[in-house]
PDB file of C-alpha atoms in Angstrom:
ATOM      1  CA  GLN V   1     -23.154  38.393   5.958  1.00 34.00           C
ATOM      2  CA  ALA V   2     -22.093  35.042   7.418  1.00 34.00           C
ATOM      3  CA  GLU V   3     -21.267  34.653  11.088  1.00 35.00           C
ATOM      4  CA  LEU V   4     -18.423  32.350  12.108  1.00 35.00           C
ATOM      5  CA  ARG V   5     -18.616  30.752  15.544  1.00 40.00           C
ATOM      6  CA  VAL V   6     -15.244  29.904  17.012  1.00 41.00           C
ATOM      7  CA  SER V   7     -15.089  27.060  19.505  1.00 50.00           C
ATOM      8  CA  ARG V   8     -12.272  26.573  21.958  1.00 55.00           C
ATOM      9  CA  ALA V   9     -10.713  23.272  22.971  1.00 59.00           C
ATOM     10  CA  ARG V  10      -8.563  23.476  26.080  1.00 59.00           C
ATOM     11  CA  ARG V  11      -6.461  20.877  27.812  1.00 60.00           C
ATOM     12  CA  ALA V  12      -6.038  20.557  31.580  1.00 68.00           C
ATOM     13  CA  ARG V  13      -3.801  17.972  33.238  1.00 67.00           C
ATOM     14  CA  SER V  14      -3.918  15.950  36.458  1.00 73.00           C
ATOM     15  CA  ALA V  15      -0.865  14.276  37.972  1.00 76.00           C
ATOM     16  CA  ASP V  16      -2.729  12.717  40.918  1.00 83.00           C
ATOM     17  CA  GLY V  17      -5.438  10.575  39.354  1.00 78.00           C
ATOM     18  CA  GLY V  18      -7.912  13.425  38.858  1.00 75.00           C
ATOM     19  CA  VAL V  19      -7.943  14.808  42.419  1.00 80.00           C
ATOM     20  CA  THR V  20      -6.539  18.158  41.287  1.00 79.00           C
ATOM     21  CA  TRP V  21      -6.198  19.714  37.838  1.00 73.00           C
ATOM     22  CA  SER V  22      -3.944  22.270  36.212  1.00 71.00           C
ATOM     23  CA  LEU V  23      -5.303  25.430  34.703  1.00 67.00           C
ATOM     24  CA  PRO V  24      -6.243  24.868  31.053  1.00 60.00           C
ATOM     25  CA  ARG V  25      -2.944  26.043  29.580  1.00 59.00           C
ATOM     26  CA  VAL V  26      -2.922  24.381  26.183  1.00 59.00           C
ATOM     27  CA  ARG V  27      -5.558  25.451  23.671  1.00 61.00           C
ATOM     28  CA  MET V  28      -5.885  22.664  21.140  1.00 62.00           C
ATOM     29  CA  ASP V  29      -7.694  24.985  18.740  1.00 58.00           C
ATOM     30  CA  LEU V  30      -4.498  27.033  18.416  1.00 58.00           C
ATOM     31  CA  THR V  31      -2.670  23.937  17.121  1.00 64.00           C
ATOM     32  CA  SER V  32      -5.115  23.753  14.210  1.00 68.00           C
ATOM     33  CA  PRO V  33      -4.043  25.128  10.837  1.00 67.00           C
ATOM     34  CA  PHE V  34      -7.616  26.480  10.444  1.00 64.00           C
ATOM     35  CA  LYS V  35      -8.336  27.985  13.896  1.00 65.00           C
ATOM     36  CA  SER V  36     -12.044  27.739  13.245  1.00 67.00           C
ATOM     37  CA  GLN V  37     -15.179  26.038  14.623  1.00 70.00           C
ATOM     38  CA  LEU V  38     -14.329  22.803  16.505  1.00 72.00           C
ATOM     39  CA  SER V  39     -16.688  19.922  17.178  1.00 76.00           C
ATOM     40  CA  HIS V  40     -16.825  16.422  18.718  1.00 80.00           C
ATOM     41  CA  PRO V  41     -13.461  16.078  20.501  1.00 84.00           C
ATOM     42  CA  GLU V  42     -12.400  12.581  21.558  1.00 88.00           C
ATOM     43  CA  ILE V  43      -9.405  11.688  23.730  1.00 88.00           C
ATOM     44  CA  LYS V  44      -7.410   8.460  24.144  1.00 90.00           C
ATOM     45  CA  ASN V  45      -4.262   7.589  26.070  1.00 89.00           C
ATOM     46  CA  ASP V  46      -1.936   4.669  26.700  1.00 89.00           C
ATOM     47  CA  GLU V  47       0.097   3.493  29.699  1.00 89.00           C
ATOM     48  CA  ALA V  48       3.337   4.895  28.260  1.00 91.00           C
ATOM     49  CA  GLY V  49       2.147   8.514  28.569  1.00 91.00           C
ATOM     50  CA  ARG V  50       0.949   9.102  25.022  1.00 93.00           C
ATOM     51  CA  ILE V  51      -2.300  11.057  24.620  1.00 90.00           C
ATOM     52  CA  TRP V  52      -4.241  11.705  21.408  1.00 92.00           C
ATOM     53  CA  VAL V  53      -7.050  14.221  20.876  1.00 90.00           C
ATOM     54  CA  LEU V  54      -9.216  13.892  17.756  1.00 90.00           C
ATOM     55  CA  TRP V  55     -11.708  16.555  16.633  1.00 87.00           C
ATOM     56  CA  GLN V  56     -13.497  17.820  13.557  1.00 84.00           C
ATOM     57  CA  GLU V  57     -13.278  21.396  12.426  1.00 81.00           C
ATOM     58  CA  MET V  58     -14.773  23.635   9.776  1.00 76.00           C
ATOM     59  CA  ALA V  59     -11.993  24.930   7.532  1.00 75.00           C
ATOM     60  CA  PRO V  60     -13.007  28.526   6.712  1.00 70.00           C
ATOM     61  CA  SER V  61     -12.061  28.609   3.047  1.00 65.00           C
ATOM     62  CA  PRO V  62     -13.480  26.700   1.368  1.00 66.00           C
ATOM     63  CA  ASN V  63     -16.098  25.765   3.979  1.00 66.00           C
ATOM     64  CA  ARG V  64     -15.317  22.090   4.452  1.00 76.00           C
ATOM     65  CA  TRP V  65     -15.150  19.897   7.541  1.00 77.00           C
ATOM     66  CA  GLN V  66     -11.794  18.307   8.386  1.00 82.00           C
ATOM     67  CA  LEU V  67     -10.688  15.715  10.959  1.00 85.00           C
ATOM     68  CA  LEU V  68      -7.605  16.659  12.961  1.00 87.00           C
ATOM     69  CA  ILE V  69      -5.545  14.926  15.634  1.00 90.00           C
ATOM     70  CA  ASN V  70      -2.885  16.134  18.034  1.00 90.00           C
ATOM     71  CA  ARG V  71      -0.699  14.092  20.342  1.00 92.00           C
ATOM     72  CA  SER V  72       1.485  14.279  23.397  1.00 91.00           C
ATOM     73  CA  ASP V  73       4.241  11.768  24.161  1.00 92.00           C
ATOM     74  CA  ASP V  74       4.838  12.942  27.755  1.00 91.00           C
ATOM     75  CA  TYR V  75       1.537  12.648  29.650  1.00 87.00           C
ATOM     76  CA  GLY V  76       0.207  15.923  28.215  1.00 84.00           C
ATOM     77  CA  LYS V  77       3.094  18.192  29.206  1.00 84.00           C
ATOM     78  CA  THR V  78       3.847  19.105  25.590  1.00 87.00           C
ATOM     79  CA  TRP V  79       1.901  18.772  22.326  1.00 87.00           C
ATOM     80  CA  LEU V  80       2.619  19.034  18.617  1.00 88.00           C
ATOM     81  CA  LYS V  81       2.779  22.669  17.523  1.00 87.00           C
ATOM     82  CA  GLU V  82       0.372  21.917  14.663  1.00 86.00           C
ATOM     83  CA  ALA V  83      -2.343  19.294  14.588  1.00 86.00           C
ATOM     84  CA  ILE V  84      -2.288  16.655  11.850  1.00 88.00           C
ATOM     85  CA  ARG V  85      -5.060  16.740   9.230  1.00 85.00           C
ATOM     86  CA  LEU V  86      -6.393  13.217   8.615  1.00 85.00           C
ATOM     87  CA  THR V  87      -8.765  13.991   5.747  1.00 79.00           C
ATOM     88  CA  GLY V  88      -8.085  14.992   2.155  1.00 68.00           C
ATOM     89  CA  PRO V  89     -10.058  17.895   0.687  1.00 62.00           C
ATOM     90  CA  GLY V  90     -12.704  17.578   3.410  1.00 59.00           C
ATOM     91  CA  GLN V  91     -16.461  17.304   3.397  1.00 58.00           C
ATOM     92  CA  ARG V  92     -18.846  20.100   2.417  1.00 57.00           C
ATOM     93  CA  GLY V  93     -21.842  21.130   4.469  1.00 56.00           C
ATOM     94  CA  GLU V  94     -22.370  18.585   7.210  1.00 61.00           C
ATOM     95  CA  LYS V  95     -20.050  17.202   9.846  1.00 68.00           C
ATOM     96  CA  PHE V  96     -18.502  13.770   9.703  1.00 75.00           C
ATOM     97  CA  ARG V  97     -20.726  11.070  11.170  1.00 77.00           C
ATOM     98  CA  ASN V  98     -19.538   9.321  14.321  1.00 81.00           C
ATOM     99  CA  PRO V  99     -15.783   9.834  14.093  1.00 85.00           C
ATOM    100  CA  SER V 100     -14.026   7.399  16.385  1.00 87.00           C
ATOM    101  CA  PHE V 101     -10.551   6.018  16.935  1.00 89.00           C
ATOM    102  CA  HIS V 102      -8.697   3.176  18.567  1.00 91.00           C
ATOM    103  CA  ALA V 103      -5.084   2.838  19.725  1.00 90.00           C
ATOM    104  CA  ASP V 104      -3.387  -0.451  20.549  1.00 90.00           C
ATOM    105  CA  ARG V 105      -0.212  -1.217  22.530  1.00 88.00           C
ATOM    106  CA  SER V 106       1.829  -1.788  19.372  1.00 92.00           C
ATOM    107  CA  GLY V 107       1.441   1.794  18.148  1.00 92.00           C
ATOM    108  CA  HIS V 108      -1.366   1.259  15.646  1.00 94.00           C
ATOM    109  CA  LEU V 109      -4.024   3.986  15.603  1.00 93.00           C
ATOM    110  CA  TYR V 110      -7.176   3.696  13.528  1.00 94.00           C
ATOM    111  CA  VAL V 111      -9.584   6.575  12.878  1.00 92.00           C
ATOM    112  CA  VAL V 112     -12.906   5.753  11.206  1.00 90.00           C
ATOM    113  CA  TRP V 113     -15.833   8.011  10.271  1.00 85.00           C
ATOM    114  CA  GLY V 114     -18.917   8.180   8.117  1.00 82.00           C
ATOM    115  CA  GLY V 115     -19.714  10.752   5.486  1.00 76.00           C
ATOM    116  CA  GLY V 116     -20.358  11.325   1.833  1.00 66.00           C
ATOM    117  CA  PRO V 117     -22.039  13.729  -0.562  1.00 62.00           C
ATOM    118  CA  GLY V 118     -25.767  13.876  -1.362  1.00 60.00           C
ATOM    119  CA  GLY V 119     -27.059  11.444   1.267  1.00 61.00           C
ATOM    120  CA  VAL V 120     -24.577   8.724   0.318  1.00 66.00           C
ATOM    121  CA  GLN V 121     -23.275   6.998   3.434  1.00 74.00           C
ATOM    122  CA  GLU V 122     -19.647   5.963   3.119  1.00 81.00           C
ATOM    123  CA  LEU V 123     -17.119   4.789   5.697  1.00 85.00           C
ATOM    124  CA  TYR V 124     -13.580   6.136   5.700  1.00 86.00           C
ATOM    125  CA  LEU V 125     -10.411   5.161   7.541  1.00 89.00           C
ATOM    126  CA  ASN V 126      -6.992   6.595   8.206  1.00 91.00           C
ATOM    127  CA  ARG V 127      -4.286   4.830  10.196  1.00 93.00           C
ATOM    128  CA  SER V 128      -0.899   5.235  11.806  1.00 94.00           C
ATOM    129  CA  GLN V 129       1.587   2.476  12.594  1.00 96.00           C
ATOM    130  CA  ASP V 130       3.929   4.572  14.757  1.00 94.00           C
ATOM    131  CA  PHE V 131       1.807   5.926  17.624  1.00 92.00           C
ATOM    132  CA  GLY V 132       0.452   8.765  15.465  1.00 91.00           C
ATOM    133  CA  ALA V 133       3.761  10.205  14.233  1.00 91.00           C
ATOM    134  CA  THR V 134       2.836   9.554  10.601  1.00 92.00           C
ATOM    135  CA  TRP V 135      -0.455   8.792   8.843  1.00 91.00           C
ATOM    136  CA  LEU V 136      -1.587   7.645   5.424  1.00 89.00           C
ATOM    137  CA  PRO V 137      -1.330  10.583   2.988  1.00 84.00           C
ATOM    138  CA  ARG V 138      -5.075  10.314   2.306  1.00 80.00           C
ATOM    139  CA  GLU V 139      -8.018   8.537   3.895  1.00 82.00           C
ATOM    140  CA  GLY V 140      -9.307   5.309   2.350  1.00 83.00           C
ATOM    141  CA  ARG V 141     -12.939   4.434   1.660  1.00 83.00           C
ATOM    142  CA  ILE V 142     -14.198   1.186   3.194  1.00 84.00           C
ATOM    143  CA  GLY V 143     -16.698  -0.829   1.135  1.00 72.00           C
ATOM    144  CA  LYS V 144     -19.226   0.443  -1.401  1.00 66.00           C
ATOM    145  CA  PRO V 145     -21.321   3.583  -0.820  1.00 59.00           C
ATOM    146  CA  GLN V 146     -24.965   3.075   0.143  1.00 57.00           C
ATOM    147  CA  LYS V 147     -27.863   5.504  -0.238  1.00 58.00           C
ATOM    148  CA  GLY V 148     -29.723   6.531   2.908  1.00 53.00           C
ATOM    149  CA  THR V 149     -28.758   6.103   6.521  1.00 47.00           C
TER     150      THR V 149
END
């Protein structure tokens, strides 16, 4: 019998530069279509009040890791009802390696990560050109796969 660990990702908000914080009212894990085990959250924001949270999550059936992102356009007051999946069919077994993302002032977001089957190290990328409202329909592979690290 397999045991599923469920991780929680909560969001708290500060309106005074971090002196005080709200209660964690928004549970990011509930915006996931999988509602499963979360890992490696990363957060970014811009000066216009947009906030993005990226995480990886084990989709329960079939057991594959996925990268998801959610966003707020109003300083974290409201969030998308469902997170956006950035990866295609996902990756079996192990988590993505070093997922990271960058946002610029022009609305371009870039998410890059490592992964690949059977010890093959590949780099993947997904991007948005409208502050995260839409993304490429499927991630793209960068360069040729290499065996090993």
